[in-house]
PDB file of C-alpha atoms in Angstrom:
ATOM      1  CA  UNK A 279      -9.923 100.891  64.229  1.00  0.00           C
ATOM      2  CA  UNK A 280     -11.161  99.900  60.639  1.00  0.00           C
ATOM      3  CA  UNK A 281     -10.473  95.743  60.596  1.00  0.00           C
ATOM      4  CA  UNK A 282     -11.464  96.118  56.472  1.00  0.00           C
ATOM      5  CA  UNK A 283      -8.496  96.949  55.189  1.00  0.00           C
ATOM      6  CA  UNK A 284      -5.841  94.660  57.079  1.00  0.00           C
ATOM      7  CA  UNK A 285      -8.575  91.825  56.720  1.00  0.00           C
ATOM      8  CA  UNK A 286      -8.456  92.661  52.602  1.00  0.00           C
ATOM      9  CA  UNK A 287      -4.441  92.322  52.833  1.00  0.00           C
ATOM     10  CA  UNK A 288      -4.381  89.172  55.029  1.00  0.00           C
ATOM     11  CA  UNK A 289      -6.906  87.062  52.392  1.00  0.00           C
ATOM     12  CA  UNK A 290      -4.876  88.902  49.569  1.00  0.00           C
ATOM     13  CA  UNK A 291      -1.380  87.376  50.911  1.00  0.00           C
ATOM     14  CA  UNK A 292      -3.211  83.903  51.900  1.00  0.00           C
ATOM     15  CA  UNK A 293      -4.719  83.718  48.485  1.00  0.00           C
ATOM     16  CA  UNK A 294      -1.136  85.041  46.801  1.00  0.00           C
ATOM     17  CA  UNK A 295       0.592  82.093  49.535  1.00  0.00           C
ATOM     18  CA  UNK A 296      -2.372  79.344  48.125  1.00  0.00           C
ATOM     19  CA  UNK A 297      -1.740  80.152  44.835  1.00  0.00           C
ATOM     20  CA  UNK A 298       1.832  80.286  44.744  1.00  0.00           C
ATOM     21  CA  UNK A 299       1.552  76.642  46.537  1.00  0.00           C
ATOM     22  CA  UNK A 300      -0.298  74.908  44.032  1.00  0.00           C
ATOM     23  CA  UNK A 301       1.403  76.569  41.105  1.00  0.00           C
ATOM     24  CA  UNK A 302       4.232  74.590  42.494  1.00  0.00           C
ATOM     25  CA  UNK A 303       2.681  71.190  43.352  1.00  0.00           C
ATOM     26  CA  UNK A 304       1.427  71.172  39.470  1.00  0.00           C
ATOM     27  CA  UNK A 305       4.773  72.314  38.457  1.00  0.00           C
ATOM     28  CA  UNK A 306       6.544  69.394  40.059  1.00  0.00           C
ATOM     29  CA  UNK A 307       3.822  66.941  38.959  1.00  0.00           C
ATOM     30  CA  UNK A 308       4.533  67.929  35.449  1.00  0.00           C
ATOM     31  CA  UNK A 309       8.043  67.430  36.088  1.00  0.00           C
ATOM     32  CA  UNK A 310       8.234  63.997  37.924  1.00  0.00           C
ATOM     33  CA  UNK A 311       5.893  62.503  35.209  1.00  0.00           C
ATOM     34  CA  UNK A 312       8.402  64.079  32.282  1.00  0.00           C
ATOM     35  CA  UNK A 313      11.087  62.227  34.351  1.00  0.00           C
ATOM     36  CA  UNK A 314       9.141  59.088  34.411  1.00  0.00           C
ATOM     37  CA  UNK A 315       8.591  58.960  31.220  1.00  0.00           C
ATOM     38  CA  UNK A 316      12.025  59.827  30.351  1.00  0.00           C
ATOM     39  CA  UNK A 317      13.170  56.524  32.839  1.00  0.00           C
ATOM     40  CA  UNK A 318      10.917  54.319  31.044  1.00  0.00           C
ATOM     41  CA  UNK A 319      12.086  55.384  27.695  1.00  0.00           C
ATOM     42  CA  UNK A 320      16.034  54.520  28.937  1.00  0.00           C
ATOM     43  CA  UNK A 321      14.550  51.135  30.205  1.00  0.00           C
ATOM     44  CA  UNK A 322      12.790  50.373  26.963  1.00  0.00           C
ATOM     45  CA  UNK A 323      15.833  51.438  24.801  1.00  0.00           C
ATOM     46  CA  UNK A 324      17.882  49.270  26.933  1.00  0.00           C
ATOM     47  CA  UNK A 325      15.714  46.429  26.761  1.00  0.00           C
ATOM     48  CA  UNK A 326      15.048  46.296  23.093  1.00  0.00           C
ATOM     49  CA  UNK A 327      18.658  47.184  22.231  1.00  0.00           C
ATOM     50  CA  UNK A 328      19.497  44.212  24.183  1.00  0.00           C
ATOM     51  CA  UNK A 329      16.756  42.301  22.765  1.00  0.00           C
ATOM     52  CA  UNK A 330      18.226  42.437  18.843  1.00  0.00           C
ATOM     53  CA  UNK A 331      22.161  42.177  20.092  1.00  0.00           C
ATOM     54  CA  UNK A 332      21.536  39.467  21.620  1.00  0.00           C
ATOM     55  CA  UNK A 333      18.862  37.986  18.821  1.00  0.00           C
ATOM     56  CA  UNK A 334      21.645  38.918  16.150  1.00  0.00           C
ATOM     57  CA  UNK A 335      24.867  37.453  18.320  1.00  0.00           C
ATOM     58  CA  UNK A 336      22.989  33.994  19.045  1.00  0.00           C
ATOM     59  CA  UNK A 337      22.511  33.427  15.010  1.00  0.00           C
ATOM     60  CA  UNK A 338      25.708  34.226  14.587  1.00  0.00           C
ATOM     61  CA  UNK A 339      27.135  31.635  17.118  1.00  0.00           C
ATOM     62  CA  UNK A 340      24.622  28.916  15.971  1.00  0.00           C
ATOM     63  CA  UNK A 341      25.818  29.737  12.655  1.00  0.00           C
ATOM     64  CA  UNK A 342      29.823  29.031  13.499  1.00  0.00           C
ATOM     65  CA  UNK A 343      31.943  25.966  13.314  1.00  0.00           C
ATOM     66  CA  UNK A 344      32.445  24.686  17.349  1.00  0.00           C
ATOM     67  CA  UNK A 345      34.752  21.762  18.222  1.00  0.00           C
ATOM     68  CA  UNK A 346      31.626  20.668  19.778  1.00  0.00           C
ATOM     69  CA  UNK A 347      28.094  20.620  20.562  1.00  0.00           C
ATOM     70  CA  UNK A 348      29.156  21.002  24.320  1.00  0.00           C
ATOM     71  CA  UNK A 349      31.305  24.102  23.503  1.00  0.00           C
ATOM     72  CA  UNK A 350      28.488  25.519  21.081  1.00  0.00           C
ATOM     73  CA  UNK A 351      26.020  24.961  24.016  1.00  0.00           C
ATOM     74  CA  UNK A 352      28.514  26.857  25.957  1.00  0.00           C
ATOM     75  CA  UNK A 353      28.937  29.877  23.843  1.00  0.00           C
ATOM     76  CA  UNK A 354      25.586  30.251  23.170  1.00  0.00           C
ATOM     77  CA  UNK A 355      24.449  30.067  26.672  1.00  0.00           C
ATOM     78  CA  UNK A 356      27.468  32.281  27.620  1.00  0.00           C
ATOM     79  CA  UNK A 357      26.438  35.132  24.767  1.00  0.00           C
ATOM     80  CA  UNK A 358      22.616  34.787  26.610  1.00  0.00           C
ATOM     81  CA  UNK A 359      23.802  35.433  30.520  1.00  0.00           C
ATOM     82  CA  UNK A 360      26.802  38.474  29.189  1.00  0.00           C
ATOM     83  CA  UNK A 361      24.133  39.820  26.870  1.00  0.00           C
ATOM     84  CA  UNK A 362      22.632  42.444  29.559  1.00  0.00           C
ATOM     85  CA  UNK A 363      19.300  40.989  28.842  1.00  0.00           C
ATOM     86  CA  UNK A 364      18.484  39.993  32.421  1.00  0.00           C
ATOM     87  CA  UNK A 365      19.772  43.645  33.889  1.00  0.00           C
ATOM     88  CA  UNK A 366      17.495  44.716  31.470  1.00  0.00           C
ATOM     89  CA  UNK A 367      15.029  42.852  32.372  1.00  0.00           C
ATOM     90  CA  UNK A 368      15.406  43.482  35.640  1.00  0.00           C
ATOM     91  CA  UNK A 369      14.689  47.442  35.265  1.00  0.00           C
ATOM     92  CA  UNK A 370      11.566  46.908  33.456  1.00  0.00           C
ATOM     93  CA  UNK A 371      10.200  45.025  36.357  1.00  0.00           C
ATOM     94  CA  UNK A 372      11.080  47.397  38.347  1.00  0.00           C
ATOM     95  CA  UNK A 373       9.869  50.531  36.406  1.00  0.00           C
ATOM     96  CA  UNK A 374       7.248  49.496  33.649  1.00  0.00           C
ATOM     97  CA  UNK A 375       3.305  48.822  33.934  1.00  0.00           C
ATOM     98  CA  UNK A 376       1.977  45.273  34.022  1.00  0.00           C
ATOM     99  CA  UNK A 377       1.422  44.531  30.680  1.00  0.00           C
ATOM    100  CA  UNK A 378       4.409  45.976  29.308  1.00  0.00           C
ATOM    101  CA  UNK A 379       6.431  43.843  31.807  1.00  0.00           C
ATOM    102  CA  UNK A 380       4.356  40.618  30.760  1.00  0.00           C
ATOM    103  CA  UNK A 381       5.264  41.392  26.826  1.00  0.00           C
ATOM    104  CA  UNK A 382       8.272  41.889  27.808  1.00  0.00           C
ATOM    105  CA  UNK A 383       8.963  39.112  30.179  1.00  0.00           C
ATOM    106  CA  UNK A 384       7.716  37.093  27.107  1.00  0.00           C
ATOM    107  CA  UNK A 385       9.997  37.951  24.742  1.00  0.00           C
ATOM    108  CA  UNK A 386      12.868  37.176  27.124  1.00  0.00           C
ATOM    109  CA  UNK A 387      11.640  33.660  27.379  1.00  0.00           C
ATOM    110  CA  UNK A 388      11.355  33.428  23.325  1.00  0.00           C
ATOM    111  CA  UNK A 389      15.066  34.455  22.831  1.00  0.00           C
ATOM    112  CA  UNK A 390      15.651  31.788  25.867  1.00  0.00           C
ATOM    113  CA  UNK A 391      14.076  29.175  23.755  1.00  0.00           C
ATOM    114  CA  UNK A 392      16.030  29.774  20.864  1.00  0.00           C
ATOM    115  CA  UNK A 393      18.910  29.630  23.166  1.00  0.00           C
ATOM    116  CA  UNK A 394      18.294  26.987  24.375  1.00  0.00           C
ATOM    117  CA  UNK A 395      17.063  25.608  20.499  1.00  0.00           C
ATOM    118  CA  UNK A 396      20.658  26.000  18.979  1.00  0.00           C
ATOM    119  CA  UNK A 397      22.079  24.801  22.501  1.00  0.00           C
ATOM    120  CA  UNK A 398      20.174  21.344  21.730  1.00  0.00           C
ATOM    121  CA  UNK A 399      21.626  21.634  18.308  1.00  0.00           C
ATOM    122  CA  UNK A 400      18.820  23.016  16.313  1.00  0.00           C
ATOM    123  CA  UNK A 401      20.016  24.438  12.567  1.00  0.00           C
ATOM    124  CA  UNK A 402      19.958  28.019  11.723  1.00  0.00           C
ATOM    125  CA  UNK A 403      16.871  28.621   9.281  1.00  0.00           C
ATOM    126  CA  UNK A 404      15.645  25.430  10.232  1.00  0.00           C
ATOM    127  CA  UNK A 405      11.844  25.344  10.475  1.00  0.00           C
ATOM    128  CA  UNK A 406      12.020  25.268  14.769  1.00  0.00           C
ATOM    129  CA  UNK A 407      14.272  28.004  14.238  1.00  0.00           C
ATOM    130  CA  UNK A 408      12.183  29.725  12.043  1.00  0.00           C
ATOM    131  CA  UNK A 409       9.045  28.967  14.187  1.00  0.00           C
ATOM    132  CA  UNK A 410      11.159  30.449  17.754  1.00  0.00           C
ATOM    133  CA  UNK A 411      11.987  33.558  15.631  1.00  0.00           C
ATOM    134  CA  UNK A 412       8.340  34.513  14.357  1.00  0.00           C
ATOM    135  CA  UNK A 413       7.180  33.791  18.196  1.00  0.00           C
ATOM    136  CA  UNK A 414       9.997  36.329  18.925  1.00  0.00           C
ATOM    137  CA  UNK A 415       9.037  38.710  16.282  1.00  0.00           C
ATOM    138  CA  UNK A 416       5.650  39.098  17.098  1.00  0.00           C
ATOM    139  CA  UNK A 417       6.049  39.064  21.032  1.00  0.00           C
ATOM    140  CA  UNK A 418       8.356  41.905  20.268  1.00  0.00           C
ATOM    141  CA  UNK A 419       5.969  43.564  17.959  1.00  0.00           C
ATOM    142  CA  UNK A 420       3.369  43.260  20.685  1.00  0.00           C
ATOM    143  CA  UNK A 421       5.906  44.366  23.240  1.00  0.00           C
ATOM    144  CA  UNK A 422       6.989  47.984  21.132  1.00  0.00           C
ATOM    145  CA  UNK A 423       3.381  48.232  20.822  1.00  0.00           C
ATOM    146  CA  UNK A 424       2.711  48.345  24.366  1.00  0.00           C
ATOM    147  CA  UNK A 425       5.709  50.605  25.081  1.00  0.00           C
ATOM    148  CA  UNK A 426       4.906  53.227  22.446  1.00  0.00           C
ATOM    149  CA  UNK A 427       1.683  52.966  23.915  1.00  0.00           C
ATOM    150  CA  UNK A 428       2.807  53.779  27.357  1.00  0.00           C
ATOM    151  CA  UNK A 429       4.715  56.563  26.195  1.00  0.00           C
ATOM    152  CA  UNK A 430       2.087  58.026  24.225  1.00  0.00           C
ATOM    153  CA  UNK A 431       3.392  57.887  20.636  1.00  0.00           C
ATOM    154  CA  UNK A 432       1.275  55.941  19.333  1.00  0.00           C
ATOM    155  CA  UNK A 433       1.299  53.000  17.256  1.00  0.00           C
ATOM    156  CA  UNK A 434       3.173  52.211  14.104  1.00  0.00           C
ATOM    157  CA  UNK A 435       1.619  50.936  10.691  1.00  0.00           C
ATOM    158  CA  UNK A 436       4.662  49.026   9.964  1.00  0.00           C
ATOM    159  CA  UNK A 437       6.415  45.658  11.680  1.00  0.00           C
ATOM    160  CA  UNK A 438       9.740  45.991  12.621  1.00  0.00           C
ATOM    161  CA  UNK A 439      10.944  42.427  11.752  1.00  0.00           C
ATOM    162  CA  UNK A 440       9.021  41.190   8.949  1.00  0.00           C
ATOM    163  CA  UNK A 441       6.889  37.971   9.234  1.00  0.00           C
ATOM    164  CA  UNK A 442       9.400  34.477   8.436  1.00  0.00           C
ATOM    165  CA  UNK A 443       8.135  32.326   5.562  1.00  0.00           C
ATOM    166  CA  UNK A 444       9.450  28.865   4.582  1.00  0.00           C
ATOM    167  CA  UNK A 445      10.877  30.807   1.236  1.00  0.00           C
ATOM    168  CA  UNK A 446      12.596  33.637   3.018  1.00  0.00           C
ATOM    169  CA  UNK A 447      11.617  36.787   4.790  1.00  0.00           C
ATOM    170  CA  UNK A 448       8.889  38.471   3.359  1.00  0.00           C
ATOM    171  CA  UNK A 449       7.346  42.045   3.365  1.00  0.00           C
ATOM    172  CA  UNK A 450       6.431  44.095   6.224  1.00  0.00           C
TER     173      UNK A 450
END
């Protein structure tokens, strides 16, 4: 019996079986890193979408009339725990590479501070207030850097918040 032939259709089908195999693996490769990616672009819209709410509700409470400092302290730190900031936060612990989760992690603690800054009774546009708010806006710049970075979109050539000056907000 000639072994040529049904050797030549056994390698054939092994090779055809191999192939098949590893077109597979690199198919769901290319998928689970498309679905990362996709995760960490929910966490990172979640995060800086909770980032300016809650930047844009705490100047708005500091900015109100309270029947007192306790109950401005109150609403303030109230607006800071419901904002979804920490659940936020949470997820890009979980989910995000180191230094996006140390930018991030730092602007947490700069809207905390100016939390905390109108709490203690510190005046909108004040210049602590306006100090805590560039800290915050170029933590955050940092921060979107990092993220665009990580999902490979590379950087922008314009600030999102522009810099604070004593006279007003000026240009990008």
């Amino acid at each position: 019996m000639d072994w040529l032939p049904l050797l030549s259709t056994l390698a054939g089908a092994a090779i055809g079986i191999v192939a098949t195999l590893i077109a597979d693996r690199n198919r769901w490769k290319r998928e689970d890193a498309k679905e990362a990616v996709r995760l960490r672009l929910d966490v990172y819209t979640q995060y800086t979408t909770a980032v300016k709410v809650l930047g844009e509700t705490l100047r708005a409470l500091a900015g109100r009339d309270h029947p007192s400092d306790a109950e401005r302290a109150l609403a303030l730190r109230e607006a800071f725990r419901d904002s979804g900031l920490s659940v936020a936060s949470e997820r890009m612990w979980l989910v995000a590479p180191q230094g996006v989760v140390t930018a991030s992690n730092t602007v947490f603690h700069c809207l905390r501070r100016i939390c905390d800054g109108y709490a203690g009774g510190t005046d909108v546009n004040s210049p602590e207030d306006r100090a805590r708010w560039e800290a915050r806006g170029i933590a955050a710049a940092e921060m979107r850097a990092l993220m665009r970075d990580d999902l490979g979109v590379g950087p922008l050539t314009e600030r999102h918040t522009p810099l604070l000056h004593n006279d007003g907000p000026a240009a990008p």
